[in-house]
Short mmCIF file of C-alpha atoms and ligand atoms in Angstrom, two decimals:
data_model
loop_
_atom_site.label_atom_id
_atom_site.label_comp_id
_atom_site.label_asym_id
_atom_site.label_seq_id
_atom_site.Cartn_x
_atom_site.Cartn_y
_atom_site.Cartn_z
CA MET H 1396 -80.47 143.18 123.73
CA SER H 1397 -84.00 141.75 123.70
CA GLU H 1398 -84.71 138.37 125.22
CA ALA H 1399 -85.32 136.98 121.72
CA GLU H 1400 -81.89 138.20 120.61
CA ARG H 1401 -80.29 136.80 123.73
CA ARG H 1402 -81.87 133.41 123.09
CA GLN H 1403 -80.56 133.48 119.53
CA GLN H 1404 -77.08 134.32 120.79
CA LEU H 1405 -77.17 131.46 123.29
CA ALA H 1406 -78.46 129.08 120.62
CA HIS H 1407 -75.50 129.93 118.35
CA ALA H 1408 -72.94 129.58 121.12
CA LEU H 1409 -74.45 126.32 122.32
CA ALA H 1410 -74.41 124.92 118.78
CA ALA H 1411 -70.73 125.86 118.43
CA VAL H 1412 -69.90 124.09 121.70
CA GLU H 1413 -71.87 121.04 120.56
CA GLU H 1414 -69.80 121.01 117.36
CA ARG H 1415 -66.59 121.06 119.40
CA ILE H 1416 -67.86 118.19 121.56
CA ALA H 1417 -68.91 116.20 118.50
CA ALA H 1418 -65.49 116.68 116.89
CA ALA H 1419 -63.72 115.72 120.11
CA CYS H 1420 -65.91 112.59 120.43
CA ASP H 1421 -65.09 111.69 116.83
CA SER H 1422 -61.35 112.00 117.41
CA ALA H 1423 -61.56 109.98 120.60
CA GLY H 1424 -63.88 107.32 119.18
CA ARG H 1425 -66.46 108.12 121.81
CA SER H 1426 -70.20 108.58 121.62
CA ARG H 1427 -71.83 111.93 122.49
CA ASP H 1428 -74.23 109.99 124.75
CA GLU H 1429 -71.39 109.28 127.17
CA ILE H 1430 -71.03 112.96 127.93
CA THR H 1431 -73.17 115.38 129.91
CA LEU H 1432 -72.75 119.06 129.12
CA ILE H 1433 -73.19 121.31 132.14
CA ALA H 1434 -73.82 124.95 131.21
CA VAL H 1435 -72.13 127.04 133.88
CA THR H 1436 -74.51 129.96 134.42
CA LYS H 1437 -72.75 131.65 137.35
CA THR H 1438 -73.06 135.46 137.24
CA TYR H 1439 -75.77 135.13 134.54
CA PRO H 1440 -79.48 135.65 135.26
CA ALA H 1441 -82.26 133.10 135.71
CA SER H 1442 -83.65 134.23 132.33
CA ASP H 1443 -80.54 132.77 130.66
CA VAL H 1444 -81.10 129.45 132.45
CA LEU H 1445 -84.65 129.40 131.08
CA HIS H 1446 -83.42 130.07 127.54
CA LEU H 1447 -80.96 127.21 127.91
CA VAL H 1448 -83.70 124.88 129.15
CA ASP H 1449 -85.70 125.78 126.04
CA LEU H 1450 -82.61 124.99 123.96
CA GLY H 1451 -82.43 121.51 125.46
CA VAL H 1452 -79.91 121.99 128.26
CA SER H 1453 -80.62 119.67 131.19
CA ASP H 1454 -77.74 120.51 133.52
CA VAL H 1455 -76.60 123.86 134.87
CA GLY H 1456 -73.67 124.71 137.11
CA GLU H 1457 -73.25 127.43 139.71
CA ASN H 1458 -70.38 128.16 142.05
CA ARG H 1459 -71.60 130.56 144.69
CA HIS H 1460 -74.15 130.49 147.43
CA PRO H 1461 -76.57 132.27 147.82
CA GLU H 1462 -76.59 133.33 144.14
CA ALA H 1463 -77.10 129.72 143.09
CA GLY H 1464 -79.98 129.07 145.49
CA GLU H 1465 -81.83 132.22 144.51
CA LYS H 1466 -81.53 131.33 140.85
CA ALA H 1467 -82.72 127.78 141.47
CA VAL H 1468 -85.83 129.15 143.22
CA ASP H 1469 -86.53 131.68 140.44
CA VAL H 1470 -86.06 129.12 137.69
CA GLY H 1471 -88.15 126.53 139.55
CA GLU H 1472 -91.02 129.01 139.90
CA ALA H 1473 -90.84 130.00 136.25
CA LEU H 1474 -90.86 126.38 135.11
CA ARG H 1475 -93.83 125.62 137.36
CA ALA H 1476 -95.68 128.64 135.95
CA ARG H 1477 -94.99 127.24 132.49
CA GLU H 1478 -96.06 123.79 133.69
CA GLN H 1479 -92.60 122.51 132.86
CA ALA H 1480 -91.72 121.67 136.45
CA GLY H 1481 -90.91 118.20 135.22
CA ALA H 1482 -88.31 119.59 132.81
CA GLY H 1483 -85.86 117.66 134.98
CA LEU H 1484 -83.26 120.40 135.25
CA ARG H 1485 -80.28 119.33 137.37
CA TRP H 1486 -78.30 121.85 139.46
CA HIS H 1487 -74.58 121.28 139.88
CA PHE H 1488 -72.70 123.12 142.61
CA LEU H 1489 -69.09 123.65 141.52
CA GLY H 1490 -67.54 126.03 143.96
CA ALA H 1491 -65.48 125.96 147.09
CA LEU H 1492 -68.03 125.28 149.80
CA GLN H 1493 -67.88 126.37 153.43
CA THR H 1494 -69.32 123.84 155.86
CA ASN H 1495 -71.72 126.42 157.29
CA LYS H 1496 -73.33 126.83 153.86
CA ALA H 1497 -73.52 123.13 153.02
CA GLY H 1498 -76.95 122.67 154.58
CA ALA H 1499 -78.43 125.41 152.43
CA VAL H 1500 -76.77 124.11 149.26
CA ALA H 1501 -78.12 120.62 150.01
CA ARG H 1502 -81.65 121.99 149.60
CA TYR H 1503 -81.25 122.76 145.89
CA ALA H 1504 -78.11 121.15 144.48
CA ASP H 1505 -78.46 117.75 142.82
CA VAL H 1506 -74.73 117.22 142.39
CA VAL H 1507 -71.92 118.81 144.42
CA HIS H 1508 -68.60 118.72 142.51
CA SER H 1509 -66.43 120.19 145.24
CA VAL H 1510 -66.37 117.64 148.05
CA ASP H 1511 -62.80 117.78 149.31
CA ARG H 1512 -62.72 117.14 153.07
CA PRO H 1513 -64.40 114.91 155.65
CA LYS H 1514 -65.94 117.82 157.52
CA LEU H 1515 -67.81 118.90 154.40
CA VAL H 1516 -69.08 115.33 153.92
CA GLY H 1517 -70.67 115.49 157.38
CA SER H 1518 -72.28 118.87 156.76
CA LEU H 1519 -73.66 117.91 153.34
CA SER H 1520 -74.97 114.63 154.71
CA ARG H 1521 -76.83 116.35 157.55
CA GLY H 1522 -78.18 118.91 155.08
CA ALA H 1523 -79.38 116.27 152.66
CA VAL H 1524 -81.07 114.25 155.41
CA ALA H 1525 -82.77 117.38 156.79
CA ALA H 1526 -84.02 118.27 153.30
CA GLU H 1527 -85.08 114.66 152.67
CA ARG H 1528 -82.99 114.62 149.51
CA THR H 1529 -80.17 112.53 148.08
CA LEU H 1530 -77.19 114.41 146.70
CA THR H 1531 -74.58 113.09 144.36
CA ALA H 1532 -71.12 113.93 145.68
CA LEU H 1533 -68.09 114.24 143.43
CA LEU H 1534 -64.65 114.32 145.02
CA GLN H 1535 -62.66 117.31 143.83
CA VAL H 1536 -59.08 116.30 143.11
CA ASP H 1537 -56.26 118.82 143.42
CA LEU H 1538 -53.59 117.77 140.94
CA GLY H 1539 -51.53 120.93 141.41
CA PRO H 1540 -48.95 119.63 143.89
CA GLU H 1541 -48.29 116.47 141.84
CA LEU H 1542 -47.93 118.44 138.63
CA GLY H 1543 -45.64 121.05 140.11
CA ARG H 1544 -48.19 123.72 140.89
CA PRO H 1545 -48.38 124.30 144.65
CA SER H 1546 -51.91 124.05 145.97
CA ASP H 1547 -53.75 127.05 147.31
CA GLY H 1548 -55.24 124.60 149.79
CA ARG H 1549 -58.79 125.31 148.67
CA SER H 1550 -59.13 123.45 145.42
CA GLY H 1551 -59.56 119.82 146.28
CA ALA H 1552 -58.09 116.80 147.99
CA GLU H 1553 -54.82 115.32 146.83
CA PRO H 1554 -54.99 111.92 145.07
CA ASP H 1555 -53.66 110.08 148.14
CA ASP H 1556 -56.57 111.34 150.23
CA ILE H 1557 -59.29 110.32 147.78
CA ALA H 1558 -59.80 106.72 148.99
CA ALA H 1559 -60.51 107.79 152.58
CA LEU H 1560 -62.78 110.60 151.45
CA ALA H 1561 -64.67 108.14 149.22
CA GLU H 1562 -65.25 105.85 152.20
CA ALA H 1563 -66.63 108.77 154.18
CA VAL H 1564 -69.08 109.67 151.39
CA ALA H 1565 -70.10 106.05 150.81
CA ALA H 1566 -70.93 105.71 154.51
CA ALA H 1567 -72.81 109.03 154.73
CA GLU H 1568 -76.58 109.10 154.78
CA GLY H 1569 -78.17 111.23 152.06
CA LEU H 1570 -75.10 111.16 149.82
CA GLU H 1571 -74.26 109.05 146.81
CA LEU H 1572 -70.66 108.81 145.66
CA GLY H 1573 -70.71 109.91 142.02
CA GLY H 1574 -67.04 110.09 141.09
CA VAL H 1575 -64.34 112.72 140.73
CA MET H 1576 -63.87 116.26 139.47
CA THR H 1577 -60.90 118.47 138.75
CA VAL H 1578 -59.95 121.85 137.39
CA ALA H 1579 -56.73 121.62 135.39
CA PRO H 1580 -54.06 123.58 137.29
CA LEU H 1581 -52.94 126.85 135.72
CA ASP H 1582 -49.95 126.57 133.37
CA VAL H 1583 -50.13 122.78 133.25
CA ASP H 1584 -50.96 120.92 130.01
CA PRO H 1585 -54.62 120.03 130.59
CA ALA H 1586 -54.12 116.69 128.84
CA ARG H 1587 -51.62 115.71 131.55
CA ALA H 1588 -53.99 116.76 134.29
CA PHE H 1589 -56.97 114.93 132.79
CA ASP H 1590 -54.97 111.75 132.14
CA ARG H 1591 -53.92 111.77 135.77
CA LEU H 1592 -57.54 112.35 136.83
CA ALA H 1593 -58.53 109.31 134.75
CA GLU H 1594 -56.08 107.20 136.78
CA VAL H 1595 -57.50 108.52 140.04
CA ALA H 1596 -61.00 107.77 138.74
CA ALA H 1597 -60.06 104.21 137.75
CA ARG H 1598 -58.61 103.55 141.18
CA LEU H 1599 -61.77 104.89 142.81
CA GLN H 1600 -63.99 102.72 140.59
CA ALA H 1601 -62.10 99.61 141.60
CA ASP H 1602 -63.57 100.06 145.09
CA HIS H 1603 -66.77 101.91 144.14
CA PRO H 1604 -67.97 100.59 140.76
CA ASP H 1605 -70.90 103.02 140.57
CA ALA H 1606 -68.71 106.09 140.97
CA ARG H 1607 -68.33 106.58 137.23
CA THR H 1608 -68.54 110.34 136.86
CA VAL H 1609 -65.41 112.13 135.68
CA SER H 1610 -66.06 115.88 135.70
CA ALA H 1611 -63.33 117.64 133.76
CA GLY H 1612 -63.02 120.19 131.02
CA MET H 1613 -64.18 123.78 130.71
CA SER H 1614 -64.45 126.25 127.82
CA ALA H 1615 -60.72 126.25 127.16
CA ASP H 1616 -59.94 122.55 127.51
CA LEU H 1617 -63.04 120.48 126.79
CA GLU H 1618 -61.33 118.67 123.88
CA GLN H 1619 -58.56 117.37 126.15
CA ALA H 1620 -61.15 116.31 128.70
CA VAL H 1621 -63.16 114.34 126.15
CA ALA H 1622 -59.96 112.67 124.93
CA ALA H 1623 -59.13 111.65 128.51
CA GLY H 1624 -62.54 110.09 129.15
CA ALA H 1625 -64.49 112.84 130.89
CA THR H 1626 -68.19 112.12 131.41
CA HIS H 1627 -69.16 115.67 132.41
CA LEU H 1628 -67.98 118.97 130.89
CA ARG H 1629 -68.51 122.26 132.73
CA VAL H 1630 -68.72 125.00 130.12
CA GLY H 1631 -69.40 128.63 131.00
CA ARG H 1632 -67.89 131.36 128.85
CA ALA H 1633 -68.10 129.49 125.54
CA ILE H 1634 -71.89 129.29 125.95
CA LEU H 1635 -72.84 132.37 127.97
CA GLY H 1636 -70.10 134.82 127.02
CA ASP H 1637 -67.34 136.38 129.06
CA ARG H 1638 -68.28 136.98 132.65
CA PRO H 1639 -67.91 140.40 134.16
CA PRO H 1640 -64.84 140.50 136.40
CA LEU H 1641 -65.50 139.19 139.91
CA ARG H 1642 -66.16 141.89 142.46
C1 PLP U 2217 -66.59 128.82 136.19
C2 PLP U 2217 -66.27 127.39 136.27
C3 PLP U 2217 -66.32 126.59 135.11
C4 PLP U 2217 -66.61 127.15 133.73
O1 PLP U 2217 -65.49 127.82 133.26
P1 PLP U 2217 -65.47 128.48 131.80
O2 PLP U 2217 -64.04 128.81 131.59
O3 PLP U 2217 -66.34 129.69 131.87
O4 PLP U 2217 -65.97 127.48 130.86
C5 PLP U 2217 -66.06 125.24 135.25
N1 PLP U 2217 -65.75 124.71 136.43
C6 PLP U 2217 -65.69 125.43 137.57
C7 PLP U 2217 -65.33 124.78 138.86
C8 PLP U 2217 -65.95 126.80 137.52
O5 PLP U 2217 -65.88 127.53 138.64
#
């Protein structure tokens, strides 16, 4: 496929996703402006990120280091070469994050959606300070245990641990508490998961009024996420196509 054909393909897929979001906003009585679409470009090349920028995408998501960092560098260089460095592209890091990689991720991520333990807060904070940057931290909520799906222990903090984690982020230099994120547990009605996330988010906002981000919804369940009040959708396959199986 030529790059022109690829861009056309991405344009069609993006338009279809925008139609789904518009319909979901209509049903929920919400405005499209309340929602940020994050195109999840993991496993796809920097050239796809550039096409998406040209198509008006302002937020991209990645879930693995160093793949994400390399892509951010390549895209940054290409945008500078095109004198579009000010395109204002935001990089969202979505994946499970080891503390020993947090410093590196802090150099390029604008938002980290997977903050789930105090030790990671410390590492990200040190990384952000060293890089002279401010990162937005979202607390990843694991709703599995509550909804009858045992946790694998790597996919977030349980709702009861969110308040303490929020305090840690709020007190950390270089970090701003943005809100919450979840991935609906497998085999659970996503509407149930996202409604529960909305409750967790409301409780967080009572103590931290600026922490308004609710990151929920992917290709398969963005409608339920919009209905439940999500502010950020993380959509991969529906825009970029099916990913090759993970190695
Ligand atoms: C891959 C990924 C997504 C996107 O999933 P799709 O099903 O491709 O839309 C969203 N969130 C997280 C945390 C991911 O890892």
